[in-house]
PDB file of C-alpha atoms in Angstrom:
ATOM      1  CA  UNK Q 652     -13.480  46.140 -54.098  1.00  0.00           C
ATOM      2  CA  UNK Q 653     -10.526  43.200 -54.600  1.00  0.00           C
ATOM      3  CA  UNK Q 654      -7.206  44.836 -55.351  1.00  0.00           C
ATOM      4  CA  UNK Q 655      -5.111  43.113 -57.981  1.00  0.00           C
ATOM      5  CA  UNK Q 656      -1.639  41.764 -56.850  1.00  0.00           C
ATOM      6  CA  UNK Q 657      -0.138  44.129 -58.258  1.00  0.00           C
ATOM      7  CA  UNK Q 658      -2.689  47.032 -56.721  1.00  0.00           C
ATOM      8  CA  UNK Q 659      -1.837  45.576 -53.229  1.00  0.00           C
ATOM      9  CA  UNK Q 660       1.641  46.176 -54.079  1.00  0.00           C
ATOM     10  CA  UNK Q 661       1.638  49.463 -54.536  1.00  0.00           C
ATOM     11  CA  UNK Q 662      -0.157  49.629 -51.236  1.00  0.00           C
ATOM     12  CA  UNK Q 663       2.274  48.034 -49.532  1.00  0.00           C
ATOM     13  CA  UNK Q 664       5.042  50.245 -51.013  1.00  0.00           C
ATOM     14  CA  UNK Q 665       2.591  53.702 -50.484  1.00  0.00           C
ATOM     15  CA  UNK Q 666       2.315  51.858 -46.467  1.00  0.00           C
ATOM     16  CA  UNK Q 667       6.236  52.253 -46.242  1.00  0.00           C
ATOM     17  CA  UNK Q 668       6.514  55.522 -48.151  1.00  0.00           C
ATOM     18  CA  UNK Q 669       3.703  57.149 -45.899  1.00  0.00           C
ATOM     19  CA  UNK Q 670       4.763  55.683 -42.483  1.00  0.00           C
ATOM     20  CA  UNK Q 671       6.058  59.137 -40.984  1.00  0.00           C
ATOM     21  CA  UNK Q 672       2.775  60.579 -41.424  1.00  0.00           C
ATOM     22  CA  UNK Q 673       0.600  56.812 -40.151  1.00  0.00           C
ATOM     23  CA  UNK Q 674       2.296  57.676 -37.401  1.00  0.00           C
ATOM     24  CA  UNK Q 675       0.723  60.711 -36.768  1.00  0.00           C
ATOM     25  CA  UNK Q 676      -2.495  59.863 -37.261  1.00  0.00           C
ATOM     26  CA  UNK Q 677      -5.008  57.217 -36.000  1.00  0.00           C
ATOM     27  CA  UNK Q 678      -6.766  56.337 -39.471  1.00  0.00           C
ATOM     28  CA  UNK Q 679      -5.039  57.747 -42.534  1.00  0.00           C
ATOM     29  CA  UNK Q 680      -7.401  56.713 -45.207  1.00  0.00           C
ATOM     30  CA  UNK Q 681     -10.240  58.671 -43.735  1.00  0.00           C
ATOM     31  CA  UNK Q 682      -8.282  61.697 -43.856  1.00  0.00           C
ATOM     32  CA  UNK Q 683      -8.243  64.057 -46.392  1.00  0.00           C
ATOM     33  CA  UNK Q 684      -4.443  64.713 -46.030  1.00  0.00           C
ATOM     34  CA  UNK Q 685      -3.847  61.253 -47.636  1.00  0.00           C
ATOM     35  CA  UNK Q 686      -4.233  62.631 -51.296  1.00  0.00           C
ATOM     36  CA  UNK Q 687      -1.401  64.605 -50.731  1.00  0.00           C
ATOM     37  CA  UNK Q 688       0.686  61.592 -49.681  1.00  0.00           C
ATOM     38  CA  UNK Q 689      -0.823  59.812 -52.605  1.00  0.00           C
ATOM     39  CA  UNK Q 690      -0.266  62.260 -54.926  1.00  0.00           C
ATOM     40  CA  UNK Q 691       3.654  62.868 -53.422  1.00  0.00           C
ATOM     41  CA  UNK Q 692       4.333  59.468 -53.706  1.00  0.00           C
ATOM     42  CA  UNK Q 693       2.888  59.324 -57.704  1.00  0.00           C
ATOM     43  CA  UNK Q 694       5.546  62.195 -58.265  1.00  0.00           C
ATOM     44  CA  UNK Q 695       8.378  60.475 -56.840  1.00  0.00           C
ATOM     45  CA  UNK Q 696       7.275  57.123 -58.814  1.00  0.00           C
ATOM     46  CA  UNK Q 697       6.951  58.887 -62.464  1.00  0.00           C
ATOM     47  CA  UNK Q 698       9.872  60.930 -61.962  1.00  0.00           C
ATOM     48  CA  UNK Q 699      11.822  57.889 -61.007  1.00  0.00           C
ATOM     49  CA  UNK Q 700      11.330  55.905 -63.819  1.00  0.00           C
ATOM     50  CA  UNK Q 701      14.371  55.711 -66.018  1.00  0.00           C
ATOM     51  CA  UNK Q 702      13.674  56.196 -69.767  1.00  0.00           C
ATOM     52  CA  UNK Q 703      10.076  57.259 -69.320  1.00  0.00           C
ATOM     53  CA  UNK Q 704       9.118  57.685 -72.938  1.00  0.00           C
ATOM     54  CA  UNK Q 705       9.911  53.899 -73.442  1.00  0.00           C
ATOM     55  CA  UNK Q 706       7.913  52.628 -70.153  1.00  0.00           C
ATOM     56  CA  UNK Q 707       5.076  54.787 -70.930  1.00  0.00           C
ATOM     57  CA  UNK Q 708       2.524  52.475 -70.880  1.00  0.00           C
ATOM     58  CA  UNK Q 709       3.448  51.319 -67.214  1.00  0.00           C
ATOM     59  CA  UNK Q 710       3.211  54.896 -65.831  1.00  0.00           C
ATOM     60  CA  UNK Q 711      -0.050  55.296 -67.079  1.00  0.00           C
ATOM     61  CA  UNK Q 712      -1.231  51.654 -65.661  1.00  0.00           C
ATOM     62  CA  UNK Q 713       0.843  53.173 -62.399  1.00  0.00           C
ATOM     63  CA  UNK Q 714      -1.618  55.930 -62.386  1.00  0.00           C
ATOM     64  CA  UNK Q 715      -4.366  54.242 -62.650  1.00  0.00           C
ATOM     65  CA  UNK Q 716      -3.571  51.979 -59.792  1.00  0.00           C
ATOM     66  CA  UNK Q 717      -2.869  54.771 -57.459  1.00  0.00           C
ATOM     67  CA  UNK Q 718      -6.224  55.967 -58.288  1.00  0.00           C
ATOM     68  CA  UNK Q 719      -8.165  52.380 -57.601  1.00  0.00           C
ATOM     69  CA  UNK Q 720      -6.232  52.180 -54.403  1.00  0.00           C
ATOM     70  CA  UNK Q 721      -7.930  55.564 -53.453  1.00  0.00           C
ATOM     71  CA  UNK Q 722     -11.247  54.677 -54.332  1.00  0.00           C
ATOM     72  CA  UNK Q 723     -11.042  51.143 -52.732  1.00  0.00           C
ATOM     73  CA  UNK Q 724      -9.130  52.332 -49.400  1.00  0.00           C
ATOM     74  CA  UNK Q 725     -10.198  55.787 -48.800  1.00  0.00           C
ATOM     75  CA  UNK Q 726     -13.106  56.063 -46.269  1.00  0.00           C
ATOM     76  CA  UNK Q 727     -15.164  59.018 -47.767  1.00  0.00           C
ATOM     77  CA  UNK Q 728     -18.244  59.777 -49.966  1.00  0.00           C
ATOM     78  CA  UNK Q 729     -18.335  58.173 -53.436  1.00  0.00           C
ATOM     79  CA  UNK Q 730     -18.657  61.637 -54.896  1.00  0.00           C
ATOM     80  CA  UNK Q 731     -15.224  63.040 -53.002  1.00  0.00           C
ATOM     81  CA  UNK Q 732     -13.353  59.586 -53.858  1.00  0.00           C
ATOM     82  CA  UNK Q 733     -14.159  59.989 -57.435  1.00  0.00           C
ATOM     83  CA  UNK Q 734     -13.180  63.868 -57.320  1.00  0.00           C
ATOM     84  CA  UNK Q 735      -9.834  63.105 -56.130  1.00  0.00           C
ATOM     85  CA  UNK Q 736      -9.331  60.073 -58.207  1.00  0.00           C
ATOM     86  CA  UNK Q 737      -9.508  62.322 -60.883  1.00  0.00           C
ATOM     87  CA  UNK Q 738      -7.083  64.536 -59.500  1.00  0.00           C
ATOM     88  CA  UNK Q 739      -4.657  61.753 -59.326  1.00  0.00           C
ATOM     89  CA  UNK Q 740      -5.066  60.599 -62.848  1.00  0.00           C
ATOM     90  CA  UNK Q 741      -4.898  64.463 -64.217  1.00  0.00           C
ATOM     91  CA  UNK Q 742      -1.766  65.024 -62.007  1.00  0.00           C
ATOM     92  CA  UNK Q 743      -0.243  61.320 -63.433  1.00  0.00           C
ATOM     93  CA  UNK Q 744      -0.714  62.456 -67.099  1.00  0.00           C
ATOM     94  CA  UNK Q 745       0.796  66.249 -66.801  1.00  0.00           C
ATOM     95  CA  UNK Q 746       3.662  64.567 -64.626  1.00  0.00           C
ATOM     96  CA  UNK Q 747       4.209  62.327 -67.533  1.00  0.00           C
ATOM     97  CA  UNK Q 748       4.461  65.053 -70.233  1.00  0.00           C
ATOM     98  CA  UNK Q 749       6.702  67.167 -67.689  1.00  0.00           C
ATOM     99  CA  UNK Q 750       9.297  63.906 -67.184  1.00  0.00           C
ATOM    100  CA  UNK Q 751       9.422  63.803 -71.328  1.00  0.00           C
ATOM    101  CA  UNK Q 752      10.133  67.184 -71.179  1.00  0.00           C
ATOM    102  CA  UNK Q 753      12.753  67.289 -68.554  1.00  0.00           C
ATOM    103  CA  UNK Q 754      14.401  64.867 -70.366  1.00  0.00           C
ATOM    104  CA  UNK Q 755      15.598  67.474 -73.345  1.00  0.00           C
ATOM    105  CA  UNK Q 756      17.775  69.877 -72.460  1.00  0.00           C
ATOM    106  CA  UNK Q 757      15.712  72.485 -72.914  1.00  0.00           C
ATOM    107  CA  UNK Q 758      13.035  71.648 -71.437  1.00  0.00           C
ATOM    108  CA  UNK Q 759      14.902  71.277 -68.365  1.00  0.00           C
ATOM    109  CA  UNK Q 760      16.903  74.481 -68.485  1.00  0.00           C
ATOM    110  CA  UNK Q 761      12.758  75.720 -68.685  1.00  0.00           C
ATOM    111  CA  UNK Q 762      11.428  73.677 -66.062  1.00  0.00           C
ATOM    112  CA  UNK Q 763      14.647  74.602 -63.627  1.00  0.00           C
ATOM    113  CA  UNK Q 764      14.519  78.418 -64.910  1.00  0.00           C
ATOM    114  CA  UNK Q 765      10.554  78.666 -63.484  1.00  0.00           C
ATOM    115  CA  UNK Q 766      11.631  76.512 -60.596  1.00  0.00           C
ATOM    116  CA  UNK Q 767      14.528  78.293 -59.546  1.00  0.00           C
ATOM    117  CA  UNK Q 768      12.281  81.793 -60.430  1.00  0.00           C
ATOM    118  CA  UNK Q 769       9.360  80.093 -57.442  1.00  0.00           C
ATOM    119  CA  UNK Q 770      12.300  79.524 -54.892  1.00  0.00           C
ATOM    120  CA  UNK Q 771      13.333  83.015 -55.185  1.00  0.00           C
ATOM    121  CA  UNK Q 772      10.161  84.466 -54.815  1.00  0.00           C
ATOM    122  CA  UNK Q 773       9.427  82.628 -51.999  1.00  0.00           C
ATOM    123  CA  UNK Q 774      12.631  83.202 -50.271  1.00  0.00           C
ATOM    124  CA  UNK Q 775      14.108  79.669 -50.226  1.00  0.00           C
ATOM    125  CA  UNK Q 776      17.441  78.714 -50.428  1.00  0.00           C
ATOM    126  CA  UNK Q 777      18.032  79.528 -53.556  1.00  0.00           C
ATOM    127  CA  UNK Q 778      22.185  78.011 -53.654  1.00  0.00           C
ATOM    128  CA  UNK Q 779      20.606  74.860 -52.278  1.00  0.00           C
ATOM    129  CA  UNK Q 780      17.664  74.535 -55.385  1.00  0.00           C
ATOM    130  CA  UNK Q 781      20.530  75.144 -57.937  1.00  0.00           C
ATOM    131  CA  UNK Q 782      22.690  72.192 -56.263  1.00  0.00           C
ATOM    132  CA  UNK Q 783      19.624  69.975 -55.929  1.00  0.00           C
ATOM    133  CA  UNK Q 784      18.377  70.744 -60.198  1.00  0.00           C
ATOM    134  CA  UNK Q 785      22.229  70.046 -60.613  1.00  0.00           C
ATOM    135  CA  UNK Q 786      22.157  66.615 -58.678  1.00  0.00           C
ATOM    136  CA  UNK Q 787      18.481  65.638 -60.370  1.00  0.00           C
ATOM    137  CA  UNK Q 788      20.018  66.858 -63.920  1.00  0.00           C
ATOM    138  CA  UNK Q 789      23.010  63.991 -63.281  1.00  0.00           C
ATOM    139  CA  UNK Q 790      20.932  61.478 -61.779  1.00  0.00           C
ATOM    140  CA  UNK Q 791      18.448  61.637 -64.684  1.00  0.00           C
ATOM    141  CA  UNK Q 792      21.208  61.256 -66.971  1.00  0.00           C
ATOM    142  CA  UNK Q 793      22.435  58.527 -65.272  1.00  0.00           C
ATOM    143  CA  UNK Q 794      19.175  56.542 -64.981  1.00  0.00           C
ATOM    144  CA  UNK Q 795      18.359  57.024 -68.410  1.00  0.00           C
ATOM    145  CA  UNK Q 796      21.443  55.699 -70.101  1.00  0.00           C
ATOM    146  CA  UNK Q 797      21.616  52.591 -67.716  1.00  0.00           C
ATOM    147  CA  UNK Q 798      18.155  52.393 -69.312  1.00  0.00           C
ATOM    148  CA  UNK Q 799      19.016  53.056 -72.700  1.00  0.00           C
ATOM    149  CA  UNK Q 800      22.391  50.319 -72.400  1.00  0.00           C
ATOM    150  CA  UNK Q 801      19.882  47.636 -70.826  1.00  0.00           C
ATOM    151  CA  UNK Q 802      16.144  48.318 -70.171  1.00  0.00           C
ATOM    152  CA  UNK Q 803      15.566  48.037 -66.679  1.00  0.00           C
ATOM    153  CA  UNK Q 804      12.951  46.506 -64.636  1.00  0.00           C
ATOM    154  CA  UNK Q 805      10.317  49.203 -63.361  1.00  0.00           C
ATOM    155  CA  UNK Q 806      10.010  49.691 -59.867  1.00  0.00           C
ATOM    156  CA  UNK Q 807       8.140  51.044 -56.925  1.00  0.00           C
ATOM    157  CA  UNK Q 808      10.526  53.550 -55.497  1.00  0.00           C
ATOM    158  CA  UNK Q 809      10.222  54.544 -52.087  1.00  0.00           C
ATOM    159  CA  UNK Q 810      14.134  55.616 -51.240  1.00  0.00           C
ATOM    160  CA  UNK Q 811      17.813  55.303 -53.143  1.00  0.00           C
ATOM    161  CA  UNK Q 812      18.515  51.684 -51.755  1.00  0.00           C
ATOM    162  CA  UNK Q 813      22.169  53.032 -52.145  1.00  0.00           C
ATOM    163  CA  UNK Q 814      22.272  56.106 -50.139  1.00  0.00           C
ATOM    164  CA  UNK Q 815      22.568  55.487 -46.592  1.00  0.00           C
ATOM    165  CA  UNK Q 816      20.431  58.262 -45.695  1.00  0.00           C
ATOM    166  CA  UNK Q 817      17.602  57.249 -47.991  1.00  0.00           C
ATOM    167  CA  UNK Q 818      17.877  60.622 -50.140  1.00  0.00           C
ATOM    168  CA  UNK Q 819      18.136  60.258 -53.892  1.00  0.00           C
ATOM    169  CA  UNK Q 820      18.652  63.256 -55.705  1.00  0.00           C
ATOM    170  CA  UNK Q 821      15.161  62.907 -56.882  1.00  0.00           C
ATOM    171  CA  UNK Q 822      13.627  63.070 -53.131  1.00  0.00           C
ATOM    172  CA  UNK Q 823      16.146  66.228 -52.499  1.00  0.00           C
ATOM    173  CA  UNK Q 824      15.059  67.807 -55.931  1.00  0.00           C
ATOM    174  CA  UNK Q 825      11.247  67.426 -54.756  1.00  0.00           C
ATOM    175  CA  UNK Q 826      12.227  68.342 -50.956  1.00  0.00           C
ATOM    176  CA  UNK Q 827      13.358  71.454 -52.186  1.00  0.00           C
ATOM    177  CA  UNK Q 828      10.560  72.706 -54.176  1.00  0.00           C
ATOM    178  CA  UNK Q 829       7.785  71.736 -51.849  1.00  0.00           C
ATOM    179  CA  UNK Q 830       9.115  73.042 -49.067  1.00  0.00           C
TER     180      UNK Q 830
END
């Protein structure tokens, strides 16, 4: 299978995103644990994108393209490919409604409520999940009205270009919760 351009671009970006766990491993497309990766990195790409009701129809070519790449690079059965291709596609479209959502304020006081609710029950830091939904709450805000003032370009994300440590809030926010 021939990836488009832009399919071999969002390898290349998933190549840099995954590189802590390549490293661990000899082969990571013929590993099951590369969903995961897959899927982590469609999260952080759909939650990125600024003003996601108005670049809709991108995340949902996004997710599609994650899925291809699986099915053209993963070195399984067809049967298992096409299983978790599905998954991918199914986790794109609820992470789409959920990024809508987050975007009103309540829907986000929901979504933090049950998130905050999982971290206690699980015993995490529970101080550290409110100052993370506090940091993703601003940087949403932020994203969306440079958006809103001048539609920006979408774009693979694989770290805050501007934050010398490479954590956006959005990478903390998810950090925190999967855990």
């Amino acid at each position: 299978m021939t990836l488009t351009e832009r399919q071999q671009q969002i390898l290349r970006a998933f190549v840099i995103y995954s590189q802590p766990y390549q490293s661990t491993v000899s082969n990571m497309w013929s590993r099951p644990e590369v969903v995961d990766y897959l899927k982590a990195f469609l999260v952080l790409q759909i939650i990125s994108q600024g003003n996601p009701a108005r670049h809709r129809r991108y995340l949902f070519d996004l997710t599609e393209d994650v899925a291809v790449l699986l099915e053209a690079q993963a070195r399984a059965s067809v049967m298992w490919k096409r299983e978790q291709a599905f998954s991918l596609r199914k986790l794109g479209f609820r992470l789409m409604a959920l990024v809508e959502t987050l975007r009103e304020q309540e829907g986000f006081a929901s979504v933090t409520c049950a998130a905050l609710a999982y971290v206690s029950e699980a015993g995490g830091d529970f101080l550290g999940a409110v100052e993370a939904a506090a940091r993703l709450r601003w940087w949403l805000r932020a994203v969306d009205a440079q958006d809103h003032a001048d539609v920006l370009p979408t774009r693979l994300w694989i770290r805050d270009d501007h934050d010398p440590a490479g954590l956006s809030p959005i990478t903390l926010f998810m950090s925190t919760y999967h855990d």
